[in-house]
Short mmCIF file of C-alpha atoms and ligand atoms in Angstrom, two decimals:
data_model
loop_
_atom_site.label_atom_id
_atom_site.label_comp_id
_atom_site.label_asym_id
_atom_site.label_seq_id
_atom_site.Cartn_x
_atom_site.Cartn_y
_atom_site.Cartn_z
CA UNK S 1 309.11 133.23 -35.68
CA UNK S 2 308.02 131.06 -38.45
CA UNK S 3 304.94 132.45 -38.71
CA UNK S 4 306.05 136.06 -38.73
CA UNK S 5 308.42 135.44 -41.69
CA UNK S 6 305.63 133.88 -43.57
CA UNK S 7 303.79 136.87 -43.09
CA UNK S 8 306.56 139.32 -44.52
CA UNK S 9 306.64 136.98 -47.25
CA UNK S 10 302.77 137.14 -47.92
CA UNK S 11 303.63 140.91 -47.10
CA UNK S 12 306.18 141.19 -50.15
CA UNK S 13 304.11 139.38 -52.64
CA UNK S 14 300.71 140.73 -51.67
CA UNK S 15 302.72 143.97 -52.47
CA UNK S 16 304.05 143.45 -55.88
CA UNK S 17 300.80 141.20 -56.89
CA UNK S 18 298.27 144.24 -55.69
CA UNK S 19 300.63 147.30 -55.34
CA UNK S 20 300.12 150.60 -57.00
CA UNK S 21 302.20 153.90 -56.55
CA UNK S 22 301.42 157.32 -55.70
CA UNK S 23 301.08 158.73 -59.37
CA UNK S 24 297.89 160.28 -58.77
CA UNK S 25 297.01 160.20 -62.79
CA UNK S 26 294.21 162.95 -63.32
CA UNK S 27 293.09 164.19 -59.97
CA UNK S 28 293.14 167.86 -59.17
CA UNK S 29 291.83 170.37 -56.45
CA UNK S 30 288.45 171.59 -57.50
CA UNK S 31 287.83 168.58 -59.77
CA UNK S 32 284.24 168.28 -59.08
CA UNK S 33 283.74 172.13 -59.92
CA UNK S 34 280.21 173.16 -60.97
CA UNK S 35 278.59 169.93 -60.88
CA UNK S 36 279.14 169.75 -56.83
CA UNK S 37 280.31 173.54 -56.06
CA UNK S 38 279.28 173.01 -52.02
CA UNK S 39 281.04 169.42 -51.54
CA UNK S 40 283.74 170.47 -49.52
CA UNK S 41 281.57 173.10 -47.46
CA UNK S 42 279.03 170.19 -47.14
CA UNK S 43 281.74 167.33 -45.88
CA UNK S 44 283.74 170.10 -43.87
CA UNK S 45 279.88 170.76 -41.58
CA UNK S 46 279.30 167.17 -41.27
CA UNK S 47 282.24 166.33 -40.12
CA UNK S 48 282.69 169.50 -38.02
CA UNK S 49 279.11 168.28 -36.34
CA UNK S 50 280.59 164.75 -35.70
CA UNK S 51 284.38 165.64 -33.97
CA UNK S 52 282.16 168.45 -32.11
CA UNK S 53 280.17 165.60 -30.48
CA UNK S 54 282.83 162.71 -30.36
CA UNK S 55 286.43 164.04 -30.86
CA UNK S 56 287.34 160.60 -30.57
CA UNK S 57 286.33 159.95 -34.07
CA UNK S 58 288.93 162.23 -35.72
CA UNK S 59 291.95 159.59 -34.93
CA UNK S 60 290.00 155.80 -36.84
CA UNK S 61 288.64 158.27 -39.59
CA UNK S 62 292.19 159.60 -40.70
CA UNK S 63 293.58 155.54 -40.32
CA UNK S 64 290.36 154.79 -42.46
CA UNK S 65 291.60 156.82 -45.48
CA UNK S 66 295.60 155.22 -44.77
CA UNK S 67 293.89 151.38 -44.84
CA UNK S 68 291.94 152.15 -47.69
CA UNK S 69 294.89 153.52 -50.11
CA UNK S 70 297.29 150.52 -49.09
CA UNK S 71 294.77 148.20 -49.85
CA UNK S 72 294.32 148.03 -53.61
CA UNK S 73 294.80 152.08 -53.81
CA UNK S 74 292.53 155.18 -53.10
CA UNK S 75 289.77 153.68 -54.25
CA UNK S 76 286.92 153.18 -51.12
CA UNK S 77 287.14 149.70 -51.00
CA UNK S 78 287.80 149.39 -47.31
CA UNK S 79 284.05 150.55 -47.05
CA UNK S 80 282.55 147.86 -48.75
CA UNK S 81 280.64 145.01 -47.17
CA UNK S 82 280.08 141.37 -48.37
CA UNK S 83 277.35 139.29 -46.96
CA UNK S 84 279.90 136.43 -45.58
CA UNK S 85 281.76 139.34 -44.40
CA UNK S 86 284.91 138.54 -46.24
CA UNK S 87 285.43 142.19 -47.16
CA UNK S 88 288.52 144.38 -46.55
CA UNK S 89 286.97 145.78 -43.40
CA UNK S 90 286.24 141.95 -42.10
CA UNK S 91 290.35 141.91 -41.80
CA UNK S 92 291.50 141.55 -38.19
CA UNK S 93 293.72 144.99 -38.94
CA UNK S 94 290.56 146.65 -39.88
CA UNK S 95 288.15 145.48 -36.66
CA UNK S 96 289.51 148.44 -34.72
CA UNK S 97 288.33 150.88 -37.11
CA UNK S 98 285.54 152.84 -36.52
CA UNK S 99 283.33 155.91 -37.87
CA UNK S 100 281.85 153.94 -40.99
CA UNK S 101 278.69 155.40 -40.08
CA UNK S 102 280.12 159.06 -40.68
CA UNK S 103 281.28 158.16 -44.01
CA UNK S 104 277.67 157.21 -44.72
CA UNK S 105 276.20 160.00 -43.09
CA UNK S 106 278.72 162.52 -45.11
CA UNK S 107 277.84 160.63 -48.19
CA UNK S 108 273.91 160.91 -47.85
CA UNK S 109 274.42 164.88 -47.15
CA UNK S 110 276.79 164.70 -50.68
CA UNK S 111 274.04 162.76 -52.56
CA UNK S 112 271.35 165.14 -51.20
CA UNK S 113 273.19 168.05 -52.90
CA UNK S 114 274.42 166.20 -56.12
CA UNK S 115 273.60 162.68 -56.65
CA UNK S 116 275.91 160.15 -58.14
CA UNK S 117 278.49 162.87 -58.83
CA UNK S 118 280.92 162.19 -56.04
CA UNK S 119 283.04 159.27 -54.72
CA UNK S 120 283.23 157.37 -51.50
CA UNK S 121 287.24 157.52 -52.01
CA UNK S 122 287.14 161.50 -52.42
CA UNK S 123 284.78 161.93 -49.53
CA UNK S 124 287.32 159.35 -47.32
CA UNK S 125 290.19 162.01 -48.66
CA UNK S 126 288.15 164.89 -48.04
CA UNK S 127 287.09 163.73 -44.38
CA UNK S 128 290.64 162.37 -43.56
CA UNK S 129 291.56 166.22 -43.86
CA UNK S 130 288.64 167.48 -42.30
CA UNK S 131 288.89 165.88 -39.05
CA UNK S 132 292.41 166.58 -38.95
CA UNK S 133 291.64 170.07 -39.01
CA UNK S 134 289.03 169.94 -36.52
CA UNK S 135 291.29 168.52 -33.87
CA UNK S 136 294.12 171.46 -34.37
CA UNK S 137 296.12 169.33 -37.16
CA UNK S 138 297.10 170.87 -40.44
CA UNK S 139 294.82 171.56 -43.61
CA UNK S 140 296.13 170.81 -46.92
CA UNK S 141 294.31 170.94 -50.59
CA UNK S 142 292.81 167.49 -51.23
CA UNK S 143 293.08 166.11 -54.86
CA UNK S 144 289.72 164.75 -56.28
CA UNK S 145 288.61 163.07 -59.09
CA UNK S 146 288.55 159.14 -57.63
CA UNK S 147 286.30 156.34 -58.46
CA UNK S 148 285.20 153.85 -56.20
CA UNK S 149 286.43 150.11 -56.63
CA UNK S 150 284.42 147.06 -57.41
CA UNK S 151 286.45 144.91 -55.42
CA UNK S 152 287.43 144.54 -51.28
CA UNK S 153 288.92 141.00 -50.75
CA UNK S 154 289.73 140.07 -46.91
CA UNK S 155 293.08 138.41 -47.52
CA UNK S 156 294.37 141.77 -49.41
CA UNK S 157 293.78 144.01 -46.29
CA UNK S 158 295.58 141.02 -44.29
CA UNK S 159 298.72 141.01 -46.43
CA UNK S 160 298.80 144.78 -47.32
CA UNK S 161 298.53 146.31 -44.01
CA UNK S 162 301.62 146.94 -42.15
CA UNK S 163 301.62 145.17 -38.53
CA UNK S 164 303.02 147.26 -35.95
CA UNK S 165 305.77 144.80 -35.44
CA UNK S 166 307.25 145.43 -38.58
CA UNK S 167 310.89 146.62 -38.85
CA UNK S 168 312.37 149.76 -40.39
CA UNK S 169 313.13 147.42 -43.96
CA UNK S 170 309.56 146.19 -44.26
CA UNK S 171 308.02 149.85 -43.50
CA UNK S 172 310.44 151.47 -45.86
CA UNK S 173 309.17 148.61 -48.60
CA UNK S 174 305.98 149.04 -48.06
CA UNK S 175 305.94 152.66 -48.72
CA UNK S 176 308.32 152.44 -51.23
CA UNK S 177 306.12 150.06 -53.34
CA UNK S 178 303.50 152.52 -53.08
CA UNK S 179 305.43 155.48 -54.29
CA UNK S 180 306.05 157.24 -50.84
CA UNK S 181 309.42 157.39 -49.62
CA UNK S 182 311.10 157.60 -46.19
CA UNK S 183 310.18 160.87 -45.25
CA UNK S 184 306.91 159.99 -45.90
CA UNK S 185 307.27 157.18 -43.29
CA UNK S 186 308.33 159.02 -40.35
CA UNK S 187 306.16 162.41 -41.70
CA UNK S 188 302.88 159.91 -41.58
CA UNK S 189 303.62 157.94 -38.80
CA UNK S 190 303.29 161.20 -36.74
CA UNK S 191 299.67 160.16 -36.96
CA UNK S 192 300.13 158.60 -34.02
CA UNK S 193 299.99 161.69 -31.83
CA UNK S 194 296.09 161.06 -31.58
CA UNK S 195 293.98 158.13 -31.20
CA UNK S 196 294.65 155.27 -29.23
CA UNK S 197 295.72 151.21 -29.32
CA UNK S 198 294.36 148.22 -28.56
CA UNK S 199 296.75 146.39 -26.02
CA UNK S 200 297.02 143.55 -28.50
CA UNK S 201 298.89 145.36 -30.65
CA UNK S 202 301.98 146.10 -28.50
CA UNK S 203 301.56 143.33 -25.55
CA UNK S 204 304.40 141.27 -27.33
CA UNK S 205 306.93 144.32 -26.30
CA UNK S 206 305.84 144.04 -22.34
CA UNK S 207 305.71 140.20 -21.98
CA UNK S 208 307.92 137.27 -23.11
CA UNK S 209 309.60 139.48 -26.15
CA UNK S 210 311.24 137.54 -28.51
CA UNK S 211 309.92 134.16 -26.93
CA UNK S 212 312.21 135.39 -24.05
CA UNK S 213 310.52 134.19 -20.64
CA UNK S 214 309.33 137.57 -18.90
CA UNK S 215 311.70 139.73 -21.06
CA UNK S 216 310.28 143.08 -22.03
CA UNK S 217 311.57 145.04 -25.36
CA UNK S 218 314.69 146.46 -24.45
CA UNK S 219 313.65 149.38 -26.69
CA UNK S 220 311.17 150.64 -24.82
CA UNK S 221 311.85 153.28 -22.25
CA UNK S 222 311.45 150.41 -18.74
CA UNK S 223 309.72 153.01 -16.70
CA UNK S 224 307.14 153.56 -19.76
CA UNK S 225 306.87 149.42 -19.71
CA UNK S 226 306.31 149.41 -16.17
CA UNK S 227 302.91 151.99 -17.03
CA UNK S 228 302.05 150.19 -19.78
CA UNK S 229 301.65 146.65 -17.64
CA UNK S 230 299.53 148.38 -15.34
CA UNK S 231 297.13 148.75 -17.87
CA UNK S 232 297.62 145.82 -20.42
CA UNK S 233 298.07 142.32 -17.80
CA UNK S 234 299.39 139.50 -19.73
CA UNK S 235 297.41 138.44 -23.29
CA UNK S 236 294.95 141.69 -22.90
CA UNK S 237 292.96 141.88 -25.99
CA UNK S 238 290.81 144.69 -25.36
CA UNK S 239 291.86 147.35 -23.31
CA UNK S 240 292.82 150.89 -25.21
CA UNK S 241 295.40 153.11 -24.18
CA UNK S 242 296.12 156.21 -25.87
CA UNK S 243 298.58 156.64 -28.17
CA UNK S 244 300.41 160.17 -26.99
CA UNK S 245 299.32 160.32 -23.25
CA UNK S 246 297.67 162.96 -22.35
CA UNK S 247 297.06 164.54 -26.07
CA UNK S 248 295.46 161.83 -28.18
CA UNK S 249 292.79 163.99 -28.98
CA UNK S 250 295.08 166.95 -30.64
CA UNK S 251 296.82 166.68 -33.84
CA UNK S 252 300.46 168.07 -32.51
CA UNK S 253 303.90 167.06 -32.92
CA UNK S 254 304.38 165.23 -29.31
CA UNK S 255 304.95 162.03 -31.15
CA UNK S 256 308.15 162.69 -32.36
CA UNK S 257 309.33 163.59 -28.55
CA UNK S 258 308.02 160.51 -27.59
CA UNK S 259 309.50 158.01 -29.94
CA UNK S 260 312.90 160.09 -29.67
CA UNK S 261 312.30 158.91 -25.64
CA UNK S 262 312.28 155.62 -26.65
CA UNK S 263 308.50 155.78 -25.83
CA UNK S 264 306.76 154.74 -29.15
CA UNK S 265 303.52 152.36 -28.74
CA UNK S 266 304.69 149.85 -31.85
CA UNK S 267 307.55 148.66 -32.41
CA UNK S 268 306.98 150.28 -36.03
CA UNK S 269 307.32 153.89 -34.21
CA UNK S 270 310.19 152.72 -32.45
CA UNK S 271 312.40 151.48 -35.65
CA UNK S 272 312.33 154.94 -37.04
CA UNK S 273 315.09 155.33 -34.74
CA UNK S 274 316.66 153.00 -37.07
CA UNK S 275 317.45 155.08 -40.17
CA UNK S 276 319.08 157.68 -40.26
CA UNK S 277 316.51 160.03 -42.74
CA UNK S 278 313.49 158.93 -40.43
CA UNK S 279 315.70 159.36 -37.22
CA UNK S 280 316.99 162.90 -38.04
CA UNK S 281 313.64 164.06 -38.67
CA UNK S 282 312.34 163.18 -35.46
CA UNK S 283 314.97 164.72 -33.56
CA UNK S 284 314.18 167.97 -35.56
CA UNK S 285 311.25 167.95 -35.18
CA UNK S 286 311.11 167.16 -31.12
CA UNK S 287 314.37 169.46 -30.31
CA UNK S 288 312.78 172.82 -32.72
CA UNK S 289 308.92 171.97 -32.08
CA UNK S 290 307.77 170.70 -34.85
CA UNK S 291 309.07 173.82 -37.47
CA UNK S 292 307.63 171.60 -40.92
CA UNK S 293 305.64 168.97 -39.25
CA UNK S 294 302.12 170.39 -40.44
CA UNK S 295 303.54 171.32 -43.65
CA UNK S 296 304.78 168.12 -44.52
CA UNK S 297 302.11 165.95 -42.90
CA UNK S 298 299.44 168.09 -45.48
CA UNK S 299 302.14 167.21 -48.58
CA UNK S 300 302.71 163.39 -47.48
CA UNK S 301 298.91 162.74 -47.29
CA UNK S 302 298.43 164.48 -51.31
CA UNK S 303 300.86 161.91 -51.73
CA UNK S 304 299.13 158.93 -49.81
CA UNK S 305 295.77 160.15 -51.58
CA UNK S 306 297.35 159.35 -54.83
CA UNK S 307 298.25 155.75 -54.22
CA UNK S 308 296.54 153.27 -57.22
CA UNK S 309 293.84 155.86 -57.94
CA UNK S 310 291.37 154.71 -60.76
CA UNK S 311 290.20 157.94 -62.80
CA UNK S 312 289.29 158.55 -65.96
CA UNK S 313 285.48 157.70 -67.55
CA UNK S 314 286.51 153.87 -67.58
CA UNK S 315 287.83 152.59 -64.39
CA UNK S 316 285.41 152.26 -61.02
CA UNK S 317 282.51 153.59 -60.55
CA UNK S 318 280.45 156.23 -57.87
CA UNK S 319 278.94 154.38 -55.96
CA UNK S 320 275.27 155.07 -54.76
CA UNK S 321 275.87 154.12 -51.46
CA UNK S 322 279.38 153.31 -49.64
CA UNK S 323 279.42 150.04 -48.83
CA UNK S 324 277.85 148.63 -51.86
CA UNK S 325 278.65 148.33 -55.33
CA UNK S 326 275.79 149.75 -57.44
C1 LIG Z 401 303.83 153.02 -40.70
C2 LIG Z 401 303.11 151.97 -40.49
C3 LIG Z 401 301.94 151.94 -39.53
C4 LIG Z 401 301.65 150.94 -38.68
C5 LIG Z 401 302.42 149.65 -38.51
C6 LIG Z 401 300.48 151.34 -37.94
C7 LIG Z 401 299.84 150.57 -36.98
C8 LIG Z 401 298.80 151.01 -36.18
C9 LIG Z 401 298.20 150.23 -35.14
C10 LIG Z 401 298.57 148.80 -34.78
C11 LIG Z 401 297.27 151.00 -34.54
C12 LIG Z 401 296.40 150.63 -33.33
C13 LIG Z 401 295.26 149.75 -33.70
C14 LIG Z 401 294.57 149.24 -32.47
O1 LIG Z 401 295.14 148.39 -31.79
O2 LIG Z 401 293.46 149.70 -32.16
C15 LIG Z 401 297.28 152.27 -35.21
C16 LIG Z 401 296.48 153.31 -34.86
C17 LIG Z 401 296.40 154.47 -35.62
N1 LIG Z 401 297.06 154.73 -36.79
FE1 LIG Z 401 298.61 153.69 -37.53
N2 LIG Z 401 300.09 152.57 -38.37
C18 LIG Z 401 300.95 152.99 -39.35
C19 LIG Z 401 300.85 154.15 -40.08
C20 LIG Z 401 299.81 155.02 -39.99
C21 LIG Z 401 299.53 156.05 -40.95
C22 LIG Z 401 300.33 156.31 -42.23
C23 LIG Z 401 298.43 156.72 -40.50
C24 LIG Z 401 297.69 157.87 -41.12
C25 LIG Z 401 298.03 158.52 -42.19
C26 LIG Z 401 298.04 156.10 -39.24
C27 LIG Z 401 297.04 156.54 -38.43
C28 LIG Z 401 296.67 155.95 -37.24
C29 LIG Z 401 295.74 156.53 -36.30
C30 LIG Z 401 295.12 157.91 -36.39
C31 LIG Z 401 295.55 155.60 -35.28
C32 LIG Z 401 294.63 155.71 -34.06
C33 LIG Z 401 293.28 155.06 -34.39
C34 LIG Z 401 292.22 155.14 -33.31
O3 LIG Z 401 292.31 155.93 -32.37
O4 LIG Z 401 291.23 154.41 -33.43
N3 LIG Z 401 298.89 155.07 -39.00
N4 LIG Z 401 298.21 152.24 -36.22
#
């Protein structure tokens, strides 16, 4: 338990020391204009090609865009890389993401059209949306006009990512700091409909919970526990599962049926059940089908996209090439 409260603590400071809210200072749809007039057609094919091939992509390259803007804002420095791979995207929350090499594939395609005109933090925004869409989720207007960071630090992805055993306090905090509020919480966490989990990150609910010998979370629907062992034995590191059983690979609004069933994967899903905002939403939205889900998802993520943006002629930089500086 020690440990855990040292990491809220790290959590609380990292926040305050490298936070930045939602203001969103100078982007705007279209920002790019004349001097990139096919960038969104251009992203929207590449990606298109990519979720065509491997659907499974769609889920890590929305979380990519999420990791990047609570790390140090919207500002692409998840994709950087440092030789002694102490970079945001060396951070053990980071390991499980995948699809860097469609960021740099999108970005190549952008370059071809209009060199050192667009960001690697627009084109995360952009393809965030994109392969949303793809997979039957909403579309929503994406705000441009980001410049890349300088700067991805290890530690900072460690202490700014949320761990999926946080409570309903620390998640409304953490979005709080940021500038999103608590609908934004239980709108984004809806995420979770697709992709899937490493066992390691919800193992502690099946075995020994609470240092309690065999003792599974009591919060967790037993006959969902009793599936889940099947597939995660004792200290499993690597196994996936999916998510939303059965529809992991379409954006839809089964995730807020599933948490109201006392069948969310984290404990993070579960404690929306916690507050009464985040808890009346999901029973809205599971009892009438999801009547605003898409509509709010597509406003919550302007919202996330804003998060410590640097614009202007001063701040950042485009980079050449995502994972370097230039
Ligand atoms: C609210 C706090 C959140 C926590 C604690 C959390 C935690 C996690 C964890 C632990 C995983 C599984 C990683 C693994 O074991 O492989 C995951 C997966 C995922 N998360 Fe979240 N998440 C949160 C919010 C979000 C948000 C805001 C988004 C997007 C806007 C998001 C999108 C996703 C997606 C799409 C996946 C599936 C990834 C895949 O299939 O590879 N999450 N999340």
């Amino acid at each position: 338990m020690a440990s855990l409260n040292f990491f809220f603590k790290l959590a609380v400071i990292g926040c305050f020391v490298f936070g930045a809210v939602a203001k969103g200072q100078g982007l705007k749809v279209g920002y790019y204009g004349a001097r990139c007039p096919k960038l969104e057609y251009i992203v929207k094919w590449v990606t298109s090609q990519v979720i065509h091939k491997d659907p499974t992509l769609a889920a890590p390259l929305l979380r990519m865009h999420f990791h990047d803007c609570f790390v140090r804002g919207c500002d692409g420095s998840v994709l950087l890389e440092s030789p002694n791979k102490q970079s945001e995207k060396d951070a053990i929350p980071n390991l499980s993401l995948r699809g860097f090499e469609v960021i740099d594939q999108v970005k190549a395609a952008v370059e071809k059209a209009c060199p050192n005109v667009v960001s690697c933090a627009d084109i995360l925004a952009l393809v965030a949306r994109d392969v949303t869409f793809e997979i039957l989720g909403p579309f929503w207007e994406v705000e441009l006009g980001r410049k890349d960071g300088k700067v991805s630090i290890l530690t900072e992805a460690l202490i700014n990512l949320l761990p999926p055993f946080a409570n309903i306090s620390t998640l409304i905090q953490g979005f709080q700091q940021r500038g999103l509020n608590v609908k934004d919480l239980v709108v984004l966490s809806g995420s979770h409909t697709i992709g899937v989990s490493h066992c390691s990150s919800f193992n502690n609910r099946l075995y020994n919970f609470n240092g309690k010998n065999g003792a599974s979370d009591p919060t967790l629907d037993p006959a969902y526990v009793v599936q889940l062992k099947k597939k995660c034995p004792p200290g499993d590191q690597n196994t996936i599962v999916e998510m939303d059983p059965g529809s992991s690979l379409k954006f839809d609004v089964s995730y807020f049926t599933l948490v109201s069933k006392n069948r969310g994967l984290f404990q993070s899903d579960a404690a929306l059940l916690n507050n009464k905002v985040t808890r009346d939403y999901l029973t809205y939205q599971s009892i009438k089908y999801g009547p605003t889900f898409f509509k709010d998802f597509g406003d919550s993520m302007v919202k996330m996209g804003r998060i410590g943006v640097l614009t202007g002629k001063y701040a950042g930089e485009i980079r050449k090439v995502c994972t370097k500086v230039n």
